[in-house]
Coordinates of C-alpha atoms in Angstrom, one line a residue:
M9 CA 4.0 20.5 16.2
A10 CA 5.9 21.9 18.7
K11 CA 4.5 23.9 21.6
P12 CA 4.0 27.4 22.1
V13 CA 6.9 28.7 24.4
V14 CA 6.0 30.7 27.4
F15 CA 8.1 32.1 30.0
V16 CA 8.4 33.7 33.4
I17 CA 11.4 36.1 33.8
G18 CA 11.0 36.6 37.5
A19 CA 10.3 33.3 38.1
S20 CA 12.0 32.5 41.7
G21 CA 8.8 35.4 43.4
N22 CA 6.3 34.7 44.8
I23 CA 4.0 36.0 41.8
G24 CA 6.6 34.1 39.2
S25 CA 6.9 31.0 41.0
A26 CA 2.7 31.0 41.4
T27 CA 2.8 31.7 37.6
V28 CA 4.4 28.4 36.8
Q29 CA 3.0 26.4 39.3
A30 CA -0.3 27.1 37.4
L31 CA 1.0 26.7 34.4
S32 CA 2.1 23.3 35.1
A33 CA -0.7 22.1 36.6
K34 CA -3.3 23.3 34.1
Y35 CA -1.3 24.3 30.8
S36 CA 1.5 21.9 30.5
D37 CA -0.2 20.0 27.9
K38 CA -0.6 23.0 25.8
V39 CA 2.8 25.0 26.3
E40 CA 6.3 24.8 26.9
I41 CA 7.5 26.0 29.7
R42 CA 10.5 28.2 31.0
A43 CA 11.4 29.4 34.2
G44 CA 13.8 32.5 34.0
V45 CA 15.9 33.3 37.3
R46 CA 19.5 35.0 38.0
N47 CA 20.9 31.8 39.3
P48 CA 19.2 28.6 38.7
D49 CA 21.5 26.6 41.2
K50 CA 19.3 28.6 43.6
A51 CA 16.2 27.1 41.9
D52 CA 15.5 23.9 42.9
K53 CA 11.9 24.3 44.2
L54 CA 11.3 25.5 40.4
K55 CA 12.9 22.7 39.2
A56 CA 11.1 20.1 41.1
I57 CA 8.1 21.3 38.9
A58 CA 7.0 18.9 36.5
G59 CA 7.3 20.3 33.1
V60 CA 9.3 22.9 33.7
T61 CA 12.6 24.0 32.5
V62 CA 14.6 26.8 34.4
V63 CA 17.2 28.5 32.9
K64 CA 19.6 32.0 33.8
A65 CA 18.0 35.0 32.8
E66 CA 18.8 38.5 34.2
M67 CA 16.1 41.4 34.0
G68 CA 17.5 43.7 32.0
E69 CA 20.6 42.4 31.1
E70 CA 21.4 43.3 26.9
V71 CA 23.5 40.5 26.1
E72 CA 22.7 37.5 27.2
L73 CA 18.8 37.7 27.7
P74 CA 18.5 38.6 24.1
K75 CA 19.5 35.2 23.2
T76 CA 17.6 33.4 26.2
L77 CA 14.4 34.8 25.0
K78 CA 14.7 33.9 21.2
G79 CA 11.8 31.2 20.2
V80 CA 9.6 32.7 23.1
D81 CA 6.1 33.2 22.2
A82 CA 4.9 35.1 25.3
L83 CA 6.5 36.5 27.9
L84 CA 5.5 37.3 31.7
I85 CA 7.6 39.8 33.4
V86 CA 7.4 40.3 37.1
T87 CA 8.4 43.7 38.8
P88 CA 10.9 43.5 41.1
G89 CA 9.8 44.5 44.6
I90 CA 12.8 47.2 44.7
E91 CA 12.7 51.0 44.4
H92 CA 13.6 51.3 40.8
Q93 CA 11.6 48.6 39.5
A94 CA 10.1 50.6 36.0
P95 CA 13.3 51.0 34.2
I96 CA 14.9 47.4 34.9
S97 CA 11.4 46.5 33.9
I98 CA 10.9 48.5 31.0
K99 CA 14.6 47.5 29.4
T100 CA 13.4 43.7 29.9
A101 CA 10.5 44.7 27.5
E102 CA 12.6 46.8 25.1
V103 CA 15.2 43.9 25.2
A104 CA 12.1 40.8 24.7
K105 CA 10.6 42.9 21.6
A106 CA 14.2 43.3 20.0
A107 CA 14.5 39.8 20.4
G108 CA 11.4 38.7 18.8
V109 CA 8.8 37.7 21.7
K110 CA 5.4 37.7 20.5
F111 CA 3.4 38.7 23.2
I112 CA 4.7 40.6 26.8
A113 CA 2.6 40.3 30.0
V114 CA 3.5 42.5 32.6
A115 CA 2.7 41.6 36.7
G116 CA 3.2 43.9 39.3
G117 CA 2.0 46.1 42.5
A118 CA 2.4 49.0 44.4
T119 CA 6.0 49.4 44.5
G120 CA 8.5 52.4 43.9
P121 CA 8.6 56.2 45.0
S122 CA 5.0 56.3 44.9
V123 CA 1.8 53.9 45.3
G124 CA 1.0 53.2 41.7
A125 CA 3.5 55.3 39.7
P126 CA 5.9 52.7 38.5
M127 CA 3.4 50.2 37.3
A128 CA 1.9 53.1 35.4
E129 CA 5.2 54.3 33.8
I130 CA 5.4 50.5 32.7
A131 CA 2.1 50.2 31.6
E132 CA 2.8 53.4 29.1
T133 CA 5.9 52.0 28.2
V134 CA 4.8 48.3 27.1
S135 CA 1.6 49.7 25.4
N136 CA 3.6 51.9 23.0
L137 CA 6.3 49.0 22.0
G138 CA 4.5 47.4 19.4
V139 CA 4.0 44.5 20.8
P140 CA 0.9 42.7 21.7
Y141 CA 0.4 43.1 25.8
T142 CA -1.6 42.7 28.9
I143 CA -0.9 44.3 31.9
L144 CA -2.1 43.2 35.4
Q145 CA -1.9 45.3 38.8
L146 CA -1.7 43.9 41.5
P147 CA -3.5 45.1 45.0
M148 CA -1.8 44.7 48.6
F149 CA -0.7 40.7 49.2
V150 CA -2.6 38.8 51.7
E151 CA 0.4 36.8 52.5
N152 CA 1.6 39.8 53.9
Y153 CA -0.1 39.2 56.7
W154 CA 2.4 36.5 58.1
A155 CA 3.9 39.4 59.2
F156 CA 2.1 39.9 62.5
K157 CA 2.9 36.3 63.3
D158 CA 4.9 37.3 66.1
T159 CA 2.4 39.5 67.8
I160 CA -0.2 37.5 66.9
V161 CA 1.5 34.1 69.3
G162 CA 3.5 36.3 71.6
Q163 CA 0.5 39.2 72.3
S164 CA -2.9 37.9 70.7
S165 CA -2.5 40.9 68.9
I166 CA -2.1 42.9 65.5
F167 CA -0.6 46.4 65.6
S168 CA -1.1 48.9 62.4
P169 CA -1.8 52.6 62.1
V170 CA -4.6 52.0 59.6
D171 CA -8.1 52.6 60.7
P172 CA -9.4 49.4 61.1
T173 CA -13.2 49.6 59.4
K174 CA -11.7 50.6 56.1
P175 CA -11.4 48.6 53.5
F176 CA -8.6 48.1 51.0
A177 CA -8.2 45.6 48.2
T178 CA -6.2 42.0 48.3
V179 CA -5.0 39.3 46.4
V180 CA -3.3 35.7 47.5
V181 CA -0.5 35.3 45.3
E182 CA -2.1 32.2 44.0
D183 CA -4.5 33.7 42.4
A184 CA -2.3 36.1 41.0
G185 CA -0.3 33.0 39.6
K186 CA -3.6 31.3 38.0
A187 CA -4.6 34.5 36.3
A188 CA -1.4 35.4 34.8
A189 CA -0.6 32.0 33.6
A190 CA -4.2 31.5 31.9
I191 CA -3.2 34.5 30.1
L192 CA 0.2 33.3 28.6
A193 CA -1.6 30.4 27.6
D194 CA -4.0 32.2 25.5
P195 CA -2.6 35.6 24.8
Q196 CA -4.3 36.7 22.5
K197 CA -7.7 36.7 24.3
H198 CA -6.1 38.6 26.4
A199 CA -4.1 41.2 24.0
G200 CA -4.3 44.8 24.8
K201 CA -6.2 44.5 27.7
S202 CA -5.3 45.6 31.6
Y203 CA -6.7 43.7 34.3
M204 CA -6.6 44.6 38.2
I205 CA -6.8 40.9 39.7
I206 CA -8.4 41.0 43.4
S207 CA -9.0 38.5 45.2
E208 CA -11.4 40.4 47.8
S209 CA -11.8 43.6 49.5
H210 CA -11.7 43.7 53.6
T211 CA -10.3 45.3 56.8
Y212 CA -8.1 45.1 58.9
N213 CA -11.1 44.1 61.7
D214 CA -11.7 41.1 59.2
V215 CA -8.2 40.3 59.4
A216 CA -8.4 40.1 63.0
A217 CA -11.8 38.2 63.3
A218 CA -10.3 35.5 60.3
F219 CA -7.5 34.7 63.0
S220 CA -9.6 34.5 65.6
E221 CA -11.4 32.2 64.3
V222 CA -9.1 30.0 62.8
L223 CA -6.6 29.7 65.9
G224 CA -9.4 29.6 68.4
K225 CA -8.4 32.7 70.3
E226 CA -9.3 36.5 70.2
V227 CA -6.7 38.2 68.5
K228 CA -7.2 41.5 68.8
Y229 CA -6.3 44.9 66.1
V230 CA -4.5 47.8 67.8
R231 CA -4.3 51.1 66.1
V232 CA -0.7 52.4 66.7
P233 CA 0.2 55.9 65.6
Y234 CA 2.2 56.6 62.0
E235 CA 5.2 58.0 63.4
A236 CA 5.4 54.7 65.8
T237 CA 4.9 52.4 63.2
K238 CA 7.7 53.7 61.3
K239 CA 10.4 53.6 63.8
T240 CA 9.2 50.0 64.9
M241 CA 9.6 49.6 60.8
T242 CA 13.2 51.6 60.4
D243 CA 14.0 49.9 63.3
K244 CA 13.4 46.3 61.9
G245 CA 15.8 47.1 59.0
V246 CA 12.8 47.8 56.2
P247 CA 14.4 49.4 53.5
E248 CA 14.7 53.2 53.6
W249 CA 12.7 53.7 50.6
L250 CA 10.3 51.3 51.4
V251 CA 8.9 53.3 54.7
P252 CA 7.4 56.0 53.1
L253 CA 6.1 54.2 50.7
L254 CA 4.1 51.9 53.1
M255 CA 3.0 55.2 55.0
Q256 CA 1.8 56.1 51.8
A257 CA -0.2 53.0 50.9
Y258 CA -1.8 53.2 54.8
Q259 CA -2.5 56.6 54.2
L260 CA -4.4 56.0 51.2
I261 CA -6.4 53.4 52.7
D262 CA -7.2 55.7 55.7
S263 CA -8.5 57.9 53.6
G264 CA -10.7 55.6 51.2
S265 CA -8.7 56.1 48.3
P266 CA -9.7 54.0 45.4
I267 CA -6.0 53.4 44.9
M268 CA -6.0 51.4 47.7
N269 CA -9.6 49.9 47.1
P270 CA -10.2 49.8 43.9
A271 CA -13.7 48.5 42.4
N272 CA -13.7 44.7 41.4
T273 CA -14.7 44.0 38.1
G274 CA -14.3 40.3 38.5
D275 CA -11.5 40.4 36.5
F276 CA -10.1 37.3 37.9
T277 CA -13.1 35.1 37.8
A278 CA -13.2 36.0 33.9
I279 CA -9.8 35.3 33.3
T280 CA -9.7 32.0 34.9
G281 CA -13.5 30.6 35.4
E282 CA -12.8 30.2 39.1
Q283 CA -14.1 32.0 42.5
P284 CA -11.3 34.2 43.7
S285 CA -9.9 33.2 47.4
T286 CA -11.1 34.8 50.4
L287 CA -9.9 35.2 54.2

């Protein structure tokens, strides 16, 4: 009997790659794994993962993508980190429905013109397609802290405008991939559900303390003005559309908004049976 076909589109990104790795590690005996990327010639790391077939698949494309998705049982759409992520993600879901895909999962975080708005639009549309679905909402990535590398090395400091005592939710990329893989491997169990995949909530004081402990030296947190942060981002070439979004996210943390620090309902453990990662 043929194994169900699971397909990850956007597989070359962090979340997509982590999902493919988790599928290979835990579910390759149960499902056929396909990784969709825009340029298979640049996907050597994915090709090296056991049991994975890498195929060309461009999100939102309406000529070749329907053919590529024929026969797919479960699809994960990893929303791209671009300004207009909602239209391309929605179009991909619509193409998947037309191709006969039996289950659609969407994983994404807070990018776009307003924090949370694109995922809300995507979730609303996908939930009304008439195809079984699951939504995976993702908070800030722990891996983003590597952006502090240079100032930690050179100045033993982390610079940010955020109040270092205010908590915010985070997710480790590997945890997000494990959750997505578990859902793709057993879609019926998760159909119609929306999850928030949280590894843990912590503060920037916690982050500085963690770096201090691991590096064996004091790493200080230095709070800087918002305008100075904005100028630094612009000078470093952060996309123009992304700068105000990041400023908004920081301000939401400072205000204690549940948008940036939602309650952790234990979705990761409920889905995977594992404990999430910590700092």
